[in-house]
GROMACS .gro file of N, CA and C in nm:
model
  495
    1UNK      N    1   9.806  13.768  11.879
    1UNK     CA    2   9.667  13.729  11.890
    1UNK      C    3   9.617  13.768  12.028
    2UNK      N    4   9.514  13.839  12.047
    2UNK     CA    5   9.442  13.876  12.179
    2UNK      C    6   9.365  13.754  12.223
    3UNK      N    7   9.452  13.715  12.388
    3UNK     CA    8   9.320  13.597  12.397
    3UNK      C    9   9.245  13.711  12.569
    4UNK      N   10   9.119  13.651  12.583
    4UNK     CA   11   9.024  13.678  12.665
    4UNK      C   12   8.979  13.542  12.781
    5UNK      N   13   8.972  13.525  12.896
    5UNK     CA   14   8.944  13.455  12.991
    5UNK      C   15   8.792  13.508  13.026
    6UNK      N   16   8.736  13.418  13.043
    6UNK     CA   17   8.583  13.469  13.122
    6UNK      C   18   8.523  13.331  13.235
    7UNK      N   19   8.512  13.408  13.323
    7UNK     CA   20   8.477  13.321  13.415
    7UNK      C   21   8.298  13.297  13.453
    8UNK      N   22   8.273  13.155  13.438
    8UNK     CA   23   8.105  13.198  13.418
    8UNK      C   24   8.056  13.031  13.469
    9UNK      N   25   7.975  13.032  13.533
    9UNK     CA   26   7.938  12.899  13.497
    9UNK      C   27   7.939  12.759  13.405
   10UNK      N   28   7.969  12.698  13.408
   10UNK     CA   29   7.966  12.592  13.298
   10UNK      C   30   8.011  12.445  13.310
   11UNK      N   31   7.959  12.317  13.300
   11UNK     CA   32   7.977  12.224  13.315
   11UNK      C   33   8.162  12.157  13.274
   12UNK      N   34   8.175  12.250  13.158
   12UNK     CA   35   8.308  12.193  13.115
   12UNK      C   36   8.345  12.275  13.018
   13UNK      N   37   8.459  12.301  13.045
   13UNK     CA   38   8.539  12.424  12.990
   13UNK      C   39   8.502  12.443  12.833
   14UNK      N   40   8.540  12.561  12.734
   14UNK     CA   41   8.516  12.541  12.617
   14UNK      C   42   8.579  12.659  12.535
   15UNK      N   43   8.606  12.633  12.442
   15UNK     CA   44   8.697  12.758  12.371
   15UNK      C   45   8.595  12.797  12.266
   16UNK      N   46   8.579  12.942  12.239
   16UNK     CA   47   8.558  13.002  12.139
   16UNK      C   48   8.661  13.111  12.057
   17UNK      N   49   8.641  13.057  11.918
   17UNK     CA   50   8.730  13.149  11.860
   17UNK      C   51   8.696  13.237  11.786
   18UNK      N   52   8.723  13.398  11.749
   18UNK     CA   53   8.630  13.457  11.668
   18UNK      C   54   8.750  13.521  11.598
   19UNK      N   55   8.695  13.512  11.439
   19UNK     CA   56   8.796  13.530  11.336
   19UNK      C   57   8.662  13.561  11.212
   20UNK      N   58   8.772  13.680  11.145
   20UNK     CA   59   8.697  13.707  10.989
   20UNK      C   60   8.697  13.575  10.900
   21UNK      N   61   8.849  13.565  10.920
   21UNK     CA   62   8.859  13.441  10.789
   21UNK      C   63   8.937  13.355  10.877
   22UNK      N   64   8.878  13.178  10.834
   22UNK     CA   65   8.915  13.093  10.896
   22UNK      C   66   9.009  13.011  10.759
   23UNK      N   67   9.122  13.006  10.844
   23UNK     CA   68   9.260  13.004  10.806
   23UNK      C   69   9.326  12.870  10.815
   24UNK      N   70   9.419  12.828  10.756
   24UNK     CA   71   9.502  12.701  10.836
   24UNK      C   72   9.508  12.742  10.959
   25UNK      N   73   9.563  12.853  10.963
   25UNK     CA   74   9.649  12.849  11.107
   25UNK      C   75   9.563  12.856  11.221
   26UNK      N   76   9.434  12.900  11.225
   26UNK     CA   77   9.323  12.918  11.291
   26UNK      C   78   9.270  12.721  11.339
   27UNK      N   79   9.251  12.696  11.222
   27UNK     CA   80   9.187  12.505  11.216
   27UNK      C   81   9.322  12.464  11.323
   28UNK      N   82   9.454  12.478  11.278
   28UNK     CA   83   9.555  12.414  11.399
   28UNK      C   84   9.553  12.478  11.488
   29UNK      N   85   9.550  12.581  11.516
   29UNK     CA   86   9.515  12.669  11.691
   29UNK      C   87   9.383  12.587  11.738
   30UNK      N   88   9.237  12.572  11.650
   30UNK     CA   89   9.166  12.481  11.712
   30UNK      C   90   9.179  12.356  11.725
   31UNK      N   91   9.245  12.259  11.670
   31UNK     CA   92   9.322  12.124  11.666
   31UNK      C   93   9.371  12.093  11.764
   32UNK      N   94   9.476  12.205  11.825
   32UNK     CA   95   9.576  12.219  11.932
   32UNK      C   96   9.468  12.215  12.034
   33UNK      N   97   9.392  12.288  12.096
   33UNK     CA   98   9.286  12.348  12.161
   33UNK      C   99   9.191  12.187  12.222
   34UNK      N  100   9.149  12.161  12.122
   34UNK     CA  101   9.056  12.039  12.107
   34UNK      C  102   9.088  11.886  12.147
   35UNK      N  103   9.225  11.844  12.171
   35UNK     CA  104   9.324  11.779  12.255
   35UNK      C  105   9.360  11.775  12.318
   36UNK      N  106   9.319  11.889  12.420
   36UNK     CA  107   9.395  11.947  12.559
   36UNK      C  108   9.289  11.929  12.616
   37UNK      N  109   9.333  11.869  12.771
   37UNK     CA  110   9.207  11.883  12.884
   37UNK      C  111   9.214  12.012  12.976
   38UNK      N  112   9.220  12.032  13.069
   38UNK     CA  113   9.185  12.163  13.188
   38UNK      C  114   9.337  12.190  13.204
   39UNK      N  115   9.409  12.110  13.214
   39UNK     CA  116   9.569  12.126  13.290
   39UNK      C  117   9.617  12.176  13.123
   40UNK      N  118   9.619  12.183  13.003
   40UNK     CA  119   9.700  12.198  12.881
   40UNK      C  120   9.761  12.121  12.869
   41UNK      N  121   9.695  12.016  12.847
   41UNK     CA  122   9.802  11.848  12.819
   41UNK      C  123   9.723  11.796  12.714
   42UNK      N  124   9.749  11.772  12.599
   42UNK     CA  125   9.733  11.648  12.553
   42UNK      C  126   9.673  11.559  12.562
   43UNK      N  127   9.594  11.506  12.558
   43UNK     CA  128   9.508  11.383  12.599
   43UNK      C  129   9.432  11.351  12.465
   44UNK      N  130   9.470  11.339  12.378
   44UNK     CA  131   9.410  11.260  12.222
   44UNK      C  132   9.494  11.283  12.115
   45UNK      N  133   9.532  11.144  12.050
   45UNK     CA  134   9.616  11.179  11.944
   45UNK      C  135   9.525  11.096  11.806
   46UNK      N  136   9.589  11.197  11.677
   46UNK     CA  137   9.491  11.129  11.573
   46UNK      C  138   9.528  11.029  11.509
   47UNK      N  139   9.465  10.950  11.436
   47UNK     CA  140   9.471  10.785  11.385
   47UNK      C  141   9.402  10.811  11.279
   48UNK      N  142   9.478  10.775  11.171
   48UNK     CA  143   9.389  10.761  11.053
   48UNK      C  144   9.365  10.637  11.031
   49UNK      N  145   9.211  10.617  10.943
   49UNK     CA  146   9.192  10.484  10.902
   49UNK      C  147   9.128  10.498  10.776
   50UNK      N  148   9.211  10.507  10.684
   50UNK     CA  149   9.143  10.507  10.549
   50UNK      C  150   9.164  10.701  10.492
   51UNK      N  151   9.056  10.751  10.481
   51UNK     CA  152   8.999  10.888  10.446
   51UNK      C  153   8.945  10.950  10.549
   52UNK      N  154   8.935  10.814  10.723
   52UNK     CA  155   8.865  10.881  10.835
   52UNK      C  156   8.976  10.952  10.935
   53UNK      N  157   8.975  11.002  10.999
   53UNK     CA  158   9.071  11.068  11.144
   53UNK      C  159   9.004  11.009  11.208
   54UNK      N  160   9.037  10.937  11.315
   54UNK     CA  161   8.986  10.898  11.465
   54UNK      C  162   9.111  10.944  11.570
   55UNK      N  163   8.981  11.009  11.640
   55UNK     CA  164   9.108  11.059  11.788
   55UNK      C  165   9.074  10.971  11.905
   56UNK      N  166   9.171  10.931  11.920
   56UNK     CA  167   9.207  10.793  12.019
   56UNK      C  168   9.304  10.897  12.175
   57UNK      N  169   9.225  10.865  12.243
   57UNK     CA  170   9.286  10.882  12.397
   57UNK      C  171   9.395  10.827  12.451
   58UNK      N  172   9.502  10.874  12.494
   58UNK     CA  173   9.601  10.824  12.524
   58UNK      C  174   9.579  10.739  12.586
   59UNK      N  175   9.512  10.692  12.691
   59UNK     CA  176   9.482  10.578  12.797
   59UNK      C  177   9.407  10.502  12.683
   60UNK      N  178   9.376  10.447  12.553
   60UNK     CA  179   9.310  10.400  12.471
   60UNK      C  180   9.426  10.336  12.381
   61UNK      N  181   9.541  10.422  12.400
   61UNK     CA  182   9.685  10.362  12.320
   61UNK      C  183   9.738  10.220  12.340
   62UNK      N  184   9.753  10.123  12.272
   62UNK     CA  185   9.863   9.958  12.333
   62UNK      C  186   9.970  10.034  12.308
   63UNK      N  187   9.989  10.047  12.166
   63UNK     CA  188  10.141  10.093  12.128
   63UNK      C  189  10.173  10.192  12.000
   64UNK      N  190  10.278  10.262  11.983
   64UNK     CA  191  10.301  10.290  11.829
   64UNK      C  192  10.442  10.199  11.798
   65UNK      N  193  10.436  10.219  11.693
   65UNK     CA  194  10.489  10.143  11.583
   65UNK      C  195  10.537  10.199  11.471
   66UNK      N  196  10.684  10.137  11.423
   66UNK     CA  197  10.715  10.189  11.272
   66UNK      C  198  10.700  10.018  11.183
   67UNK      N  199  10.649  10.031  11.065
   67UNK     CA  200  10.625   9.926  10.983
   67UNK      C  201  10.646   9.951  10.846
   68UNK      N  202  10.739   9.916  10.780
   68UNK     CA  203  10.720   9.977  10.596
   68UNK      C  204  10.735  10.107  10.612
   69UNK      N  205  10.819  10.204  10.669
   69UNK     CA  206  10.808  10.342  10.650
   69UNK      C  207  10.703  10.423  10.713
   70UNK      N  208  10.647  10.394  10.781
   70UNK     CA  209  10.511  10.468  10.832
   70UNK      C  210  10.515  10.396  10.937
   71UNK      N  211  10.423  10.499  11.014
   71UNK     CA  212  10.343  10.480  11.189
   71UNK      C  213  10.252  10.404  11.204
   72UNK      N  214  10.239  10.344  11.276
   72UNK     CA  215  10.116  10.274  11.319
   72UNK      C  216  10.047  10.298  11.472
   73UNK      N  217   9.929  10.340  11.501
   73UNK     CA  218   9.877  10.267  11.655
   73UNK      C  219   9.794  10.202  11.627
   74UNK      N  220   9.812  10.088  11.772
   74UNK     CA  221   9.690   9.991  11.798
   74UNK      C  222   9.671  10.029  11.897
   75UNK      N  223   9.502  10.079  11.865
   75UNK     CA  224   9.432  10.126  12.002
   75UNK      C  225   9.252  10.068  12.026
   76UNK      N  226   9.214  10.050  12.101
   76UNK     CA  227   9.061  10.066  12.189
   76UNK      C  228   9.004  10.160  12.146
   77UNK      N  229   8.947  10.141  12.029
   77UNK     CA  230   8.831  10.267  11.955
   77UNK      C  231   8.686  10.194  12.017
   78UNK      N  232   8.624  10.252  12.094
   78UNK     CA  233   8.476  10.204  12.152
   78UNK      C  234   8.496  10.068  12.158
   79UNK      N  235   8.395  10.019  12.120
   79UNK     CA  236   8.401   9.838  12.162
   79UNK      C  237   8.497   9.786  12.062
   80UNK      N  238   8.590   9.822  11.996
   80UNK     CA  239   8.702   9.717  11.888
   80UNK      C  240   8.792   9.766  11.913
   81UNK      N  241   8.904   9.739  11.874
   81UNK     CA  242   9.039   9.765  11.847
   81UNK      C  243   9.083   9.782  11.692
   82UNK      N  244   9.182   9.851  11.676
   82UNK     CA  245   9.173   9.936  11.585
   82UNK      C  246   9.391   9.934  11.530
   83UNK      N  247   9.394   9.913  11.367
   83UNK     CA  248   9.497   9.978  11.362
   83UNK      C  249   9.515  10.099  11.292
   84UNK      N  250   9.531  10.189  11.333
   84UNK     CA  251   9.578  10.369  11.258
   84UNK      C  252   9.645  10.427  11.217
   85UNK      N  253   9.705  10.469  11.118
   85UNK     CA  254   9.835  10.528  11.043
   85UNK      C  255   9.786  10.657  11.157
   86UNK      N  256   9.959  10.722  11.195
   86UNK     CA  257   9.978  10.778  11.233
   86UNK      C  258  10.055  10.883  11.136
   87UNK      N  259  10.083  11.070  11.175
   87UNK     CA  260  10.128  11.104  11.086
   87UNK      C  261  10.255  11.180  11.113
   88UNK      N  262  10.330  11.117  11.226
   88UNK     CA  263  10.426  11.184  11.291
   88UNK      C  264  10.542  11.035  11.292
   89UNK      N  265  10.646  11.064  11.319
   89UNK     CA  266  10.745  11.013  11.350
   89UNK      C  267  10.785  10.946  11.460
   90UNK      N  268  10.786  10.830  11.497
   90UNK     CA  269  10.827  10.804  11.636
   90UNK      C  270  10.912  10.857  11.751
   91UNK      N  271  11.026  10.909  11.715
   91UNK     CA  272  11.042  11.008  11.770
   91UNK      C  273  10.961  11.162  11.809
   92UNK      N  274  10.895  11.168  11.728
   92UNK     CA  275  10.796  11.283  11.736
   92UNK      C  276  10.711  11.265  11.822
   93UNK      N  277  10.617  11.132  11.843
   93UNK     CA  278  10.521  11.070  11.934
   93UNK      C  279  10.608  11.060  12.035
   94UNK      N  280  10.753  11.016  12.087
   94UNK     CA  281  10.813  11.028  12.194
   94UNK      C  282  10.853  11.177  12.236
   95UNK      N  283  10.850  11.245  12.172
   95UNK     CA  284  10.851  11.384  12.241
   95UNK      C  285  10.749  11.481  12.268
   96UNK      N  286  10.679  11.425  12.172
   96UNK     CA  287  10.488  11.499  12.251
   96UNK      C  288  10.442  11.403  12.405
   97UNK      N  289  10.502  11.289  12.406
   97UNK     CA  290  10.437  11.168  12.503
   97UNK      C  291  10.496  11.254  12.646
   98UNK      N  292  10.611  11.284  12.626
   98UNK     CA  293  10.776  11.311  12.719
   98UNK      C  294  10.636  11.499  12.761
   99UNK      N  295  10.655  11.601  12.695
   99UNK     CA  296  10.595  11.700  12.719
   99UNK      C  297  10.491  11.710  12.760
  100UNK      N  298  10.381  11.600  12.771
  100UNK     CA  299  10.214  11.605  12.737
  100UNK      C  300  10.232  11.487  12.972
  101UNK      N  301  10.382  11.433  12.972
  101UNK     CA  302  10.367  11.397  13.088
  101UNK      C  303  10.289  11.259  13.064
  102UNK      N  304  10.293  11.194  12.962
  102UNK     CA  305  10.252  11.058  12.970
  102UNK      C  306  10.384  10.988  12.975
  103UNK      N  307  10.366  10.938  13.106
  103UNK     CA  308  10.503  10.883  13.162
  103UNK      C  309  10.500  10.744  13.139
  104UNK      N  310  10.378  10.644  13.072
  104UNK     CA  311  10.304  10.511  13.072
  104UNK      C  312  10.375  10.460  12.939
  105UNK      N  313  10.439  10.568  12.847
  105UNK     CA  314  10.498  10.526  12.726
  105UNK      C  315  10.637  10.560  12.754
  106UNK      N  316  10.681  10.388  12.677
  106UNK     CA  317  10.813  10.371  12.723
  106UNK      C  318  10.874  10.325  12.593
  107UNK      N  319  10.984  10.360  12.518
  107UNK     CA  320  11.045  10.311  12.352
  107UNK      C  321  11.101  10.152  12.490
  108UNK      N  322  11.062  10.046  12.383
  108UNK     CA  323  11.060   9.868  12.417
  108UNK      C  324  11.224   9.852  12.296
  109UNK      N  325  11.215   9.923  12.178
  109UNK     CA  326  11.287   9.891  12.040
  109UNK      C  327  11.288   9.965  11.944
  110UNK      N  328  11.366   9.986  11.836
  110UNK     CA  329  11.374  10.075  11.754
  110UNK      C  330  11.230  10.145  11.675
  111UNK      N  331  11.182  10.027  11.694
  111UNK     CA  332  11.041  10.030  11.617
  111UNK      C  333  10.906  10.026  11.728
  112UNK      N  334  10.941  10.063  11.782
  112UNK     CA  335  10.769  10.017  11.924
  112UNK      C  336  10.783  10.136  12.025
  113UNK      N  337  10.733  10.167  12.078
  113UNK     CA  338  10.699  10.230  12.153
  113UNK      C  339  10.568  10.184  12.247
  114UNK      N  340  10.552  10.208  12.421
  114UNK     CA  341  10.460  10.092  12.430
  114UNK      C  342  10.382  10.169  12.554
  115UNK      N  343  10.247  10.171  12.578
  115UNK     CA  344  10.196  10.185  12.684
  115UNK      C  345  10.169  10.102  12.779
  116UNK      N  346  10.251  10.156  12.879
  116UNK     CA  347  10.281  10.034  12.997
  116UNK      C  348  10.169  10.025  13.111
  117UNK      N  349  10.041  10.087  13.049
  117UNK     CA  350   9.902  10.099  13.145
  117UNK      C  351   9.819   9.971  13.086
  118UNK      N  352   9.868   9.968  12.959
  118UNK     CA  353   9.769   9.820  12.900
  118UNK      C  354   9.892   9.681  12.883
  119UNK      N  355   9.997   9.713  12.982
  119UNK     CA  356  10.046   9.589  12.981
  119UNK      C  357  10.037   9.487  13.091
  120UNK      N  358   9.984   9.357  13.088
  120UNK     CA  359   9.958   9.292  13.155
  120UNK      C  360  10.055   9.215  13.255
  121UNK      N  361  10.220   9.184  13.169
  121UNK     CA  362  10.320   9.136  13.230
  121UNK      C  363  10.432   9.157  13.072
  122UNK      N  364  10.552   9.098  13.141
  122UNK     CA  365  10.669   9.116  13.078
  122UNK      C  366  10.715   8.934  13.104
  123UNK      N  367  10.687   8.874  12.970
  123UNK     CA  368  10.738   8.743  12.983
  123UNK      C  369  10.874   8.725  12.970
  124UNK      N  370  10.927   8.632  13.008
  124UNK     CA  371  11.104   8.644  13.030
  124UNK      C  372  11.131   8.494  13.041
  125UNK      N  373  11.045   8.424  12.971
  125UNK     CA  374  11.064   8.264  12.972
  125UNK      C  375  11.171   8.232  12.885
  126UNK      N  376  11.138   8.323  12.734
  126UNK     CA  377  11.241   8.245  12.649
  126UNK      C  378  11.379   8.333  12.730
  127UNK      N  379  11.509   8.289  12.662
  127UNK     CA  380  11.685   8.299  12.662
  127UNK      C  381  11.673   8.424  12.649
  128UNK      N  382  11.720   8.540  12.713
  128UNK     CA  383  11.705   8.633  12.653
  128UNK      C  384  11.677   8.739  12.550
  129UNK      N  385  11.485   8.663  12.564
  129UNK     CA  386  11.380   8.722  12.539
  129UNK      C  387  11.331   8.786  12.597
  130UNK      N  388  11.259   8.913  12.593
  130UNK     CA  389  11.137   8.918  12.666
  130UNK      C  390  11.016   9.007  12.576
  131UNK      N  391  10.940   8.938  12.624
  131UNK     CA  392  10.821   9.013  12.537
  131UNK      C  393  10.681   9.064  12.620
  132UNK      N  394  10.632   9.133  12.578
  132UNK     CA  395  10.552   9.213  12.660
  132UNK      C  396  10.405   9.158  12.568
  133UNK      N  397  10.323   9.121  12.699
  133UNK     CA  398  10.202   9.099  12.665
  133UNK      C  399  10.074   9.200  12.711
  134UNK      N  400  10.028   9.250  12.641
  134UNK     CA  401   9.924   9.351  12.641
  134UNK      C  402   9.711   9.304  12.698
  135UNK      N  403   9.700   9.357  12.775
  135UNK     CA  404   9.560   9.372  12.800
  135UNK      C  405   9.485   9.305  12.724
  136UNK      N  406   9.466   9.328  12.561
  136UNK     CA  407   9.406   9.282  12.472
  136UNK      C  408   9.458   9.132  12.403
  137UNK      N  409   9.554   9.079  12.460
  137UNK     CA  410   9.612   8.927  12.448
  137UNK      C  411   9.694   8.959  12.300
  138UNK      N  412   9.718   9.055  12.235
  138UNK     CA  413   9.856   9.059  12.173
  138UNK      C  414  10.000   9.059  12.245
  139UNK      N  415  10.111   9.087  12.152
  139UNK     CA  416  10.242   9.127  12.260
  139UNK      C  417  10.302   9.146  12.118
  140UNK      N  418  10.488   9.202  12.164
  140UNK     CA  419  10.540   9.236  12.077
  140UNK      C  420  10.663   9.242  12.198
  141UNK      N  421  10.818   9.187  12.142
  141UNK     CA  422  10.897   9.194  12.136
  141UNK      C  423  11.008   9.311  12.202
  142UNK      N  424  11.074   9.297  12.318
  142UNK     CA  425  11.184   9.433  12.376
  142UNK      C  426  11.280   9.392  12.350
  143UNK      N  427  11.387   9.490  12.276
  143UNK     CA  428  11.497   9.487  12.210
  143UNK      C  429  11.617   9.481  12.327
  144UNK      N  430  11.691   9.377  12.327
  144UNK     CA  431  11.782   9.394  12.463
  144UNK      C  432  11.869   9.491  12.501
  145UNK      N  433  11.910   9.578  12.374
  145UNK     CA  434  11.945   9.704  12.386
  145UNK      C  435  11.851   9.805  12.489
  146UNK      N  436  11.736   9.813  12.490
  146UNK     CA  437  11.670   9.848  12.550
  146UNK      C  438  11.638   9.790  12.723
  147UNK      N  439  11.712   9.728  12.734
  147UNK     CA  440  11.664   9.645  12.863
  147UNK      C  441  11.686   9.727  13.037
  148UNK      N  442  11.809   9.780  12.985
  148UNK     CA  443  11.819   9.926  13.077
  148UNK      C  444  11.719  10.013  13.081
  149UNK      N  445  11.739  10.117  12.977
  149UNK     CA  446  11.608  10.175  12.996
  149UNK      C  447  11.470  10.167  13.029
  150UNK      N  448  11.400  10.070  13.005
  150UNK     CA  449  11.316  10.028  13.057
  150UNK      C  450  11.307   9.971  13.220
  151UNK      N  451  11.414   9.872  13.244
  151UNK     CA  452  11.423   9.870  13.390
  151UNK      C  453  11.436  10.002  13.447
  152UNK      N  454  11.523  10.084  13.410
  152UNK     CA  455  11.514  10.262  13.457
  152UNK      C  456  11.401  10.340  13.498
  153UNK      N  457  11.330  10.313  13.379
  153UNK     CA  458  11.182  10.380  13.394
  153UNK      C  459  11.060  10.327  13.436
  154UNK      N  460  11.068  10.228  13.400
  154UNK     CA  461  10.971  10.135  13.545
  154UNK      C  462  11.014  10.165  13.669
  155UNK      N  463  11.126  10.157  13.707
  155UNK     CA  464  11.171  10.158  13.851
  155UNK      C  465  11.162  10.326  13.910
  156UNK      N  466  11.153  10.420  13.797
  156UNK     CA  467  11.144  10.577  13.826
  156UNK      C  468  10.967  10.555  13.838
  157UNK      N  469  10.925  10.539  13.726
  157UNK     CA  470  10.730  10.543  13.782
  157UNK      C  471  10.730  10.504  13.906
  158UNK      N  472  10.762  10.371  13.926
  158UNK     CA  473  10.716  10.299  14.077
  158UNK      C  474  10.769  10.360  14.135
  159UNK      N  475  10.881  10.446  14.162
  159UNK     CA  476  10.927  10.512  14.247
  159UNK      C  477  10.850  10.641  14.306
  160UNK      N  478  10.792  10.710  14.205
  160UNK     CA  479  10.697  10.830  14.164
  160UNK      C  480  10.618  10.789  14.218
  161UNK      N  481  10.532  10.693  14.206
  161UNK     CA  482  10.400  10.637  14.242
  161UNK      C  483  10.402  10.637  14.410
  162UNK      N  484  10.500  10.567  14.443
  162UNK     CA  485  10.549  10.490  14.592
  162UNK      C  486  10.568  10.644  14.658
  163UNK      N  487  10.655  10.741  14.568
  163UNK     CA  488  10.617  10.861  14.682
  163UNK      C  489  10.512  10.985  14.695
  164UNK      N  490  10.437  10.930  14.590
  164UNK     CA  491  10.298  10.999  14.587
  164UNK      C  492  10.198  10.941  14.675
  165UNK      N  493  10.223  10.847  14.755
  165UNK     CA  494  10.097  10.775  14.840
  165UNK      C  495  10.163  10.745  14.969
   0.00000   0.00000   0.00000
């Protein structure tokens, strides 16, 4: 495929595509395209709700989720919150998250996956419990298997953070 760069004025970047016949593979080259900000990252993933697609912003993510065989996110769609069948695999959402450099999602348990930008604290009252309470006054459960990793990667962000400033 021939691509072309043009440099010109413009408030905010924009792709045009020119094709005889518009194709699958054309709609996912623009799909791909349409999710990416200036750097080629990622920054919107889709949520279904019903027959609708809603693309939800990663900074808009609480968490994904496996439930009954299928994905879930709960996310900040405009003024509500929202739950969305997702159409990828949790593992799959952890390896676009891992490439795309959203370092804010962290696997909590077999089933969760969690954005640690809308978490408010990590309660640790009950016996070795702990559960994570979210921005929006839900929470959900970290698997103690997991309790390493997570101390790991909290302590690598803050670390990141601490030597970025």
């Amino acid at each position: 495929m021939k691509t072309q760069i043009k440099i010109e004025s413009c408030d905010n970047p924009y792709c045009v595509i020119h094709t005889a016949v518009e194709t699958q593979g054309i709609k996912d080259i623009a799909e791909k395209i349409g999710r990416m900000d200036e750097t080629g990252r990622n920054t919107i993933l889709s949520g279904w709700d019903g027959d609708y697609c809603i693309q939800v912003k990663q900074a808009d993510i609480y968490r994904i989720y496996s439930m009954d065989k299928k994905v879930y996110m709960d996310a900040q769609c405009g003024d509500k919150e929202e739950t969305l069948l997702v159409k990828m695999r949790l593992y799959e959402f952890e390896e676009m998250a891992e490439k795309c450099g959203w370092t804010d999602f962290i696997r909590i348990s077999n089933t969760d996956i969690v954005n640690f930008s809308r978490v408010t604290n990590l309660d640790m009252s009950f016996s070795g419990i702990v559960k994570v309470n979210f921005t929006n006054g839900t929470d959900t459960m970290v698997s103690r298997r997991y309790m390493n990793k997570i101390k790991d990667q909290l302590n690598l962000v803050r670390r990141k953070n601490y030597e970025n400033n």
